[in-house]
Coordinates of C-alpha atoms in Angstrom, one line a residue:
H693 CA 128.4 130.4 62.6
W694 CA 127.5 127.4 63.5
P695 CA 128.2 125.7 59.9
V696 CA 131.6 126.0 60.3
T697 CA 132.3 126.0 64.3
G698 CA 129.6 123.3 65.3
A699 CA 125.5 124.1 66.7
P700 CA 127.2 125.5 71.3
D701 CA 126.0 123.2 73.6
S702 CA 122.6 124.4 74.3
P703 CA 121.2 126.7 70.9
E704 CA 117.6 126.6 72.4
A705 CA 119.3 128.9 75.7
W706 CA 121.6 130.3 73.2
L707 CA 118.7 131.4 71.0
L708 CA 116.6 132.5 72.9
T709 CA 119.1 134.9 74.3
A710 CA 119.6 135.9 70.4
A711 CA 116.3 136.7 70.0
R712 CA 116.5 138.6 73.6
R713 CA 119.2 141.1 72.6
K714 CA 117.5 141.5 69.4
L715 CA 114.5 142.5 71.0
I716 CA 115.6 145.0 73.2
D717 CA 118.1 147.0 70.8
Q718 CA 114.1 147.0 68.8
G719 CA 113.0 148.1 72.2
R720 CA 115.2 150.4 72.4
R721 CA 114.5 152.3 69.0
A722 CA 111.2 151.9 69.2
E723 CA 109.0 154.9 69.2
T724 CA 106.5 153.5 71.9
R725 CA 109.3 153.2 74.0
R726 CA 107.0 152.7 77.3
S727 CA 104.5 149.6 75.3
G728 CA 108.0 148.3 74.3
Q729 CA 109.4 147.6 77.3
Q730 CA 106.6 145.8 79.0
D731 CA 106.3 143.8 76.0
M732 CA 110.3 142.7 76.4
L733 CA 110.1 142.1 80.2
I734 CA 107.4 139.5 79.2
F735 CA 108.6 138.1 76.6
I736 CA 112.0 137.7 78.8
E737 CA 110.0 136.4 81.9
E738 CA 109.1 133.8 79.7
A739 CA 111.9 133.1 77.6
E740 CA 113.8 132.4 81.1
A741 CA 111.6 130.3 82.5
M742 CA 112.1 128.3 79.4
T743 CA 115.7 127.7 79.6
R744 CA 115.3 127.8 84.0
E745 CA 112.9 124.5 82.5
E746 CA 115.2 123.0 80.2
H747 CA 118.0 122.1 83.8
F748 CA 114.9 119.6 84.5
A749 CA 115.5 116.5 82.6
D750 CA 112.8 115.0 84.4
E751 CA 109.0 116.7 85.6
R752 CA 108.5 114.9 89.0
L753 CA 111.8 116.6 89.9
R754 CA 111.3 119.9 88.6
L755 CA 107.7 119.9 90.7
L756 CA 109.7 118.5 93.5
F757 CA 112.1 121.8 93.5
I758 CA 108.7 123.7 93.4
C759 CA 107.0 121.7 96.1
A760 CA 110.2 122.9 98.0
H761 CA 109.5 126.5 98.8
P762 CA 110.2 128.2 101.3
A763 CA 107.4 129.7 102.5
I764 CA 105.9 126.1 103.0
D765 CA 106.3 124.8 106.3
P766 CA 109.4 122.8 106.8
A767 CA 107.6 119.9 108.6
M768 CA 105.4 119.6 105.9
R769 CA 107.8 119.5 102.5
T770 CA 107.9 116.0 102.5
P771 CA 104.7 114.7 103.4
L772 CA 103.5 117.0 100.3
M773 CA 105.9 116.1 97.7
L774 CA 105.5 111.8 98.9
Q775 CA 101.9 112.2 98.0
T776 CA 101.4 115.0 95.2
V777 CA 104.6 114.2 93.2
L778 CA 105.6 111.1 93.5
G779 CA 101.7 109.3 94.2
L780 CA 102.2 108.3 97.6
D781 CA 99.2 108.1 100.5
A782 CA 98.9 109.1 103.6
A783 CA 99.5 105.7 105.1
R784 CA 102.4 105.0 103.8
I785 CA 103.9 108.3 104.4
A786 CA 102.4 107.9 108.0
S787 CA 104.3 104.7 108.5
A788 CA 108.3 107.2 107.4
F789 CA 107.0 109.8 110.5
L790 CA 106.2 107.2 112.8
I791 CA 102.5 108.9 113.7
A792 CA 98.8 107.6 113.0
P793 CA 98.2 107.9 109.0
A794 CA 94.7 109.5 110.4
A795 CA 97.0 112.1 112.1
M796 CA 99.4 112.7 108.3
G797 CA 95.7 112.8 106.8
Q798 CA 95.0 116.0 108.3
R799 CA 98.3 117.4 108.4
L800 CA 98.5 117.1 104.4
V801 CA 94.6 118.5 104.5
R802 CA 96.1 121.6 106.8
A803 CA 99.0 122.1 104.6
K804 CA 97.5 122.3 101.6
R805 CA 94.4 124.7 102.6
K806 CA 97.4 127.1 104.3
I807 CA 99.5 127.0 100.5
A808 CA 96.2 127.5 98.9
D809 CA 95.0 130.6 101.3
A810 CA 98.5 132.2 101.4
G811 CA 98.8 132.3 97.1
I812 CA 102.2 130.4 97.2
P813 CA 102.9 131.2 94.1
F814 CA 103.6 127.1 91.7
E815 CA 106.6 128.1 89.5
T816 CA 110.2 126.6 88.6
P817 CA 112.6 128.2 91.0
S818 CA 115.6 129.7 89.5
D819 CA 118.7 128.7 89.9
D820 CA 120.0 130.3 92.7
E821 CA 116.9 129.0 94.8
L822 CA 117.4 125.6 93.8
P823 CA 121.3 125.1 96.2
G824 CA 118.8 125.8 98.5
R825 CA 115.5 123.8 97.6
A826 CA 117.4 120.4 97.0
G827 CA 118.1 118.9 101.2
A828 CA 113.9 119.1 100.9
V829 CA 113.8 117.3 97.8
L830 CA 116.4 114.7 98.3
D831 CA 114.5 114.1 101.9
A832 CA 111.8 113.5 99.7
I833 CA 113.6 111.4 97.6
Y834 CA 115.5 108.7 100.4
A835 CA 111.9 108.7 102.3
A836 CA 110.7 107.8 98.5
F837 CA 112.7 105.1 98.3
G838 CA 112.3 103.5 102.2
A839 CA 108.8 102.9 100.8
S840 CA 109.8 100.2 98.4
Y841 CA 110.7 98.7 101.9
D842 CA 107.4 98.3 102.6
A843 CA 106.3 97.5 99.0
E844 CA 108.7 94.9 99.1
N845 CA 106.0 92.7 101.3
G846 CA 103.6 93.0 98.4
D847 CA 104.4 93.5 95.1
E848 CA 108.0 93.4 94.3
G849 CA 107.2 95.5 91.2
E850 CA 106.0 97.9 93.3
A851 CA 108.9 98.3 95.4
M852 CA 111.7 98.0 91.8
D853 CA 109.6 100.9 90.8
L854 CA 109.4 102.6 93.4
A855 CA 113.4 102.2 94.4
R856 CA 114.4 102.8 90.4
E857 CA 112.7 105.8 90.7
A858 CA 114.6 107.0 93.8
L859 CA 118.3 106.6 92.5
F860 CA 117.0 108.2 89.1
L861 CA 115.9 111.4 90.3
A862 CA 118.6 111.2 93.1
A863 CA 121.1 111.3 89.9
L864 CA 118.9 113.9 88.0
V865 CA 119.8 116.1 91.2
S866 CA 123.5 115.4 91.8
T867 CA 123.8 116.1 87.5
L868 CA 121.8 119.3 88.6
L869 CA 123.7 120.7 91.4
V870 CA 127.4 118.9 90.6
D871 CA 128.5 120.6 93.5
D872 CA 126.0 119.3 95.9
A873 CA 127.7 116.5 98.1
E874 CA 124.3 115.5 99.7
A875 CA 123.3 115.1 96.3
L876 CA 126.3 112.4 95.6
G877 CA 125.6 110.9 99.1
L878 CA 122.2 109.9 98.2
V879 CA 122.6 107.9 94.8
A880 CA 125.6 106.5 97.3
L881 CA 123.5 105.5 99.5
I882 CA 119.8 104.3 97.7
S883 CA 122.5 102.1 95.4
Y884 CA 125.0 100.1 98.6
I885 CA 120.6 98.9 99.2
E886 CA 119.9 98.7 96.3
A887 CA 123.6 96.5 95.1
R888 CA 122.4 93.8 97.8
R889 CA 118.3 93.7 97.0
N890 CA 118.4 90.1 95.0
A891 CA 121.0 89.3 98.5
R892 CA 117.5 90.0 100.8
R893 CA 114.9 87.5 100.2
I894 CA 115.4 84.3 98.6
G895 CA 112.5 81.9 98.3
G896 CA 110.8 84.6 100.8
V897 CA 113.2 83.0 103.1
Y898 CA 114.3 87.2 104.6
F899 CA 118.4 87.2 105.1
P900 CA 119.6 90.0 106.9
L901 CA 122.6 91.5 105.4
D902 CA 125.0 89.4 108.4
A903 CA 123.5 86.6 106.8
Q904 CA 123.5 87.4 102.8
D905 CA 125.0 86.0 100.0
V906 CA 127.7 88.4 98.6
S907 CA 127.8 86.5 95.2
L908 CA 124.1 87.4 94.6
W909 CA 125.1 91.8 95.1
D910 CA 125.1 93.3 92.5
A911 CA 128.5 95.1 91.3
A912 CA 127.3 97.4 89.0
H913 CA 124.9 98.8 91.8
L914 CA 128.0 98.8 94.0
E915 CA 130.7 100.1 92.2
T916 CA 128.5 103.2 91.2
A917 CA 128.1 103.7 95.1
D918 CA 132.2 104.4 95.9
E919 CA 132.4 106.2 92.6
A920 CA 129.5 108.6 94.2
L921 CA 130.7 108.7 97.7
G922 CA 134.2 109.1 96.7
R923 CA 133.1 112.3 94.5
A924 CA 131.0 113.5 97.9
A925 CA 134.1 113.1 100.9
A926 CA 136.4 115.0 97.6
L927 CA 133.9 118.1 98.0
R928 CA 134.3 118.1 102.3
S929 CA 130.9 119.1 103.2
P930 CA 129.8 116.1 104.8
G931 CA 126.5 115.7 105.6
R932 CA 123.5 112.9 106.5
Y933 CA 123.2 110.9 103.2
Q934 CA 127.2 110.7 102.6
F935 CA 127.5 109.4 106.4
E936 CA 124.8 107.3 106.3
A937 CA 126.4 105.4 102.7
A938 CA 129.8 105.2 104.2
I939 CA 127.9 103.1 107.3
Q940 CA 126.9 101.0 104.7
S941 CA 130.0 100.6 102.6
A942 CA 131.2 99.7 106.2
H943 CA 129.1 97.3 106.7
I944 CA 129.9 95.9 102.7
S945 CA 134.0 95.9 103.6
G946 CA 133.1 93.9 106.4
R947 CA 131.2 90.8 104.7
I948 CA 133.1 91.0 101.5
S949 CA 136.6 90.9 103.5
G950 CA 135.7 88.9 106.3
G951 CA 136.8 92.0 108.9
D952 CA 135.0 93.3 111.6
T953 CA 134.0 96.9 111.0
S954 CA 131.5 97.5 114.1
T955 CA 133.3 99.7 116.2
A956 CA 133.8 102.0 112.4
I957 CA 129.9 101.5 112.1
V958 CA 129.5 103.0 115.6
R959 CA 131.6 105.8 115.3
L960 CA 130.1 106.9 112.0
Y961 CA 126.7 106.1 113.7
E962 CA 128.0 108.8 116.0
S963 CA 128.8 111.4 113.9
L964 CA 125.7 111.0 111.4
N965 CA 123.5 111.7 115.2
S966 CA 125.6 114.1 115.8
I967 CA 124.4 116.1 112.2
A968 CA 121.0 114.7 112.0
P969 CA 119.7 113.2 115.2
S970 CA 116.5 111.2 114.3
I971 CA 115.2 107.6 116.0
G972 CA 116.1 106.0 113.1
A973 CA 119.5 106.6 114.1
E974 CA 119.7 106.1 117.2
I975 CA 118.6 102.6 116.8
G976 CA 120.7 101.4 113.9
R977 CA 123.3 102.3 116.7
A978 CA 122.2 100.4 118.7
A979 CA 122.3 97.4 116.8
A980 CA 126.5 98.8 115.6
L981 CA 126.8 98.1 119.3
V982 CA 125.0 94.8 119.7
K983 CA 127.2 93.9 117.0
A984 CA 130.5 95.4 118.7
G985 CA 130.0 93.3 121.7
D986 CA 128.6 96.1 124.1
A987 CA 124.8 95.2 124.1
E988 CA 124.8 96.9 127.5
R989 CA 125.1 99.8 125.7
A990 CA 123.1 99.8 122.7
I991 CA 120.5 98.9 125.6
A992 CA 120.8 102.6 127.4
A993 CA 120.5 104.0 123.9
L994 CA 117.2 102.1 123.0
D995 CA 116.1 103.7 126.3
Q996 CA 116.9 107.1 126.0
C997 CA 114.5 107.3 122.3
D998 CA 111.0 108.2 122.8
Q999 CA 109.3 106.0 124.2
D1000 CA 106.0 107.2 122.5
R1001 CA 107.5 107.6 119.5
V1002 CA 108.8 103.6 119.1
A1003 CA 106.0 102.3 120.5
A1004 CA 104.7 100.3 117.7
H1005 CA 108.1 100.6 116.2
Q1006 CA 109.5 97.2 114.9
P1007 CA 113.1 97.9 114.4
Y1008 CA 113.1 99.7 117.8
W1009 CA 111.6 95.5 119.7
A1010 CA 114.1 93.8 116.6
T1011 CA 116.9 95.6 118.1
R1012 CA 115.6 95.7 121.4
A1013 CA 114.7 92.1 121.2
H1014 CA 118.8 91.4 120.0
A1015 CA 120.7 93.3 122.5
L1016 CA 118.7 91.6 125.2
L1017 CA 119.3 88.2 124.3
A1018 CA 122.7 89.5 124.1
I1019 CA 123.1 89.7 127.4
G1020 CA 121.4 86.7 128.3
G1021 CA 117.9 88.3 129.8
A1022 CA 116.1 85.8 127.6
E1023 CA 112.7 85.8 129.4
V1024 CA 112.7 89.2 128.9
A1025 CA 114.2 89.3 124.9
R1026 CA 111.2 86.4 124.0
E1027 CA 109.1 89.1 124.9
A1028 CA 111.0 92.1 123.0
F1029 CA 110.5 89.6 119.8
D1030 CA 106.8 88.9 120.0
R1031 CA 106.3 92.5 120.6
A1032 CA 108.6 92.5 117.2
I1033 CA 106.6 89.6 115.6
G1034 CA 103.6 91.7 116.0
L1035 CA 104.7 94.5 114.8
S1036 CA 105.4 92.9 111.1
S1037 CA 103.7 92.1 108.2
D1038 CA 106.4 90.7 106.5
Q1039 CA 106.1 87.2 106.2
G1040 CA 109.6 86.7 106.1
V1041 CA 110.8 89.0 108.3
R1042 CA 108.5 87.4 110.9
A1043 CA 109.5 83.8 110.0
F1044 CA 113.0 85.2 110.9
L1045 CA 112.3 87.2 114.5
A1046 CA 110.3 83.8 115.5
A1047 CA 113.8 82.1 114.8
K1048 CA 115.8 84.8 116.9
R1049 CA 112.6 84.2 119.7
D1050 CA 112.8 80.2 119.7
Q1051 CA 117.0 80.6 120.3
C1052 CA 115.2 82.1 123.5
R1053 CA 113.9 78.4 125.2
S1054 CA 117.3 76.9 124.8
R1055 CA 119.2 79.8 127.8

């Protein structure tokens, strides 16, 4: 029928299905029914595996879903994917999880040993297994994107490659699982952030979001982000990445329109923390409170953070410094700025924070 009606959307899958049915019919008629059935079952399993693998347009994405096996310790799925599939080293992975590189290296070694001892199968998951593994895959993709920020201070080309790869893989997940709102949310989140890449640094000088030249923002990325976030919202299944994307959207809307979106951003952070609490989200909420003119609440929120985990976390000290400066605590703000500067290896960020620290002297 194909010369008349045209080939189907997936001719390979059609042929495999037809071949399987032919073999089943032949097997039923075969005198050696038992051995014939065994051969057919093997072939069917192979054919189904081939058909499943056709879903994965990228080998890395297939490997990410394999590494998200439910038998693997949930706390180690993302680190394992970052190292074994996306090629990040233990130090960069440790930075994303706010732990020492040596500790992360030991955890990765132990996790791999447990996988080997348990004999966890290294096979492509079936269609009905994909949704249950998607969350871990999205977390790994976003962590890889976060690593692109660290790379910006060194190799700009590496940073751009990591960012592009993360956006590409997120888009593939959203295509593979069309009803996954969080996959669309991650596409929107990465696109919003990537839209501002050219405005973050100019001639080595670092510009925070509220000081960036909006004419340098990438309109195509913004359009992609708006479209993806709109599609995600229509699915009515809110999640972490959608809230984070909405926060980025509110920041961008405020800059473009000149309106004050700080109160809306605080509320979005509160919603984010209610479903996916994290140190990063709490620090973001504190920064939003400072912008909204409520620095005292911001400091109270920062005081609630796990002090051991934030002791060497640069964003915590930078946010604390800005909050202290806002309430007039010039001396303690200066000390916090010094901590933030000492914890940053990015020369552009160090210079920006140093300029803010110097403002403390005039107060």
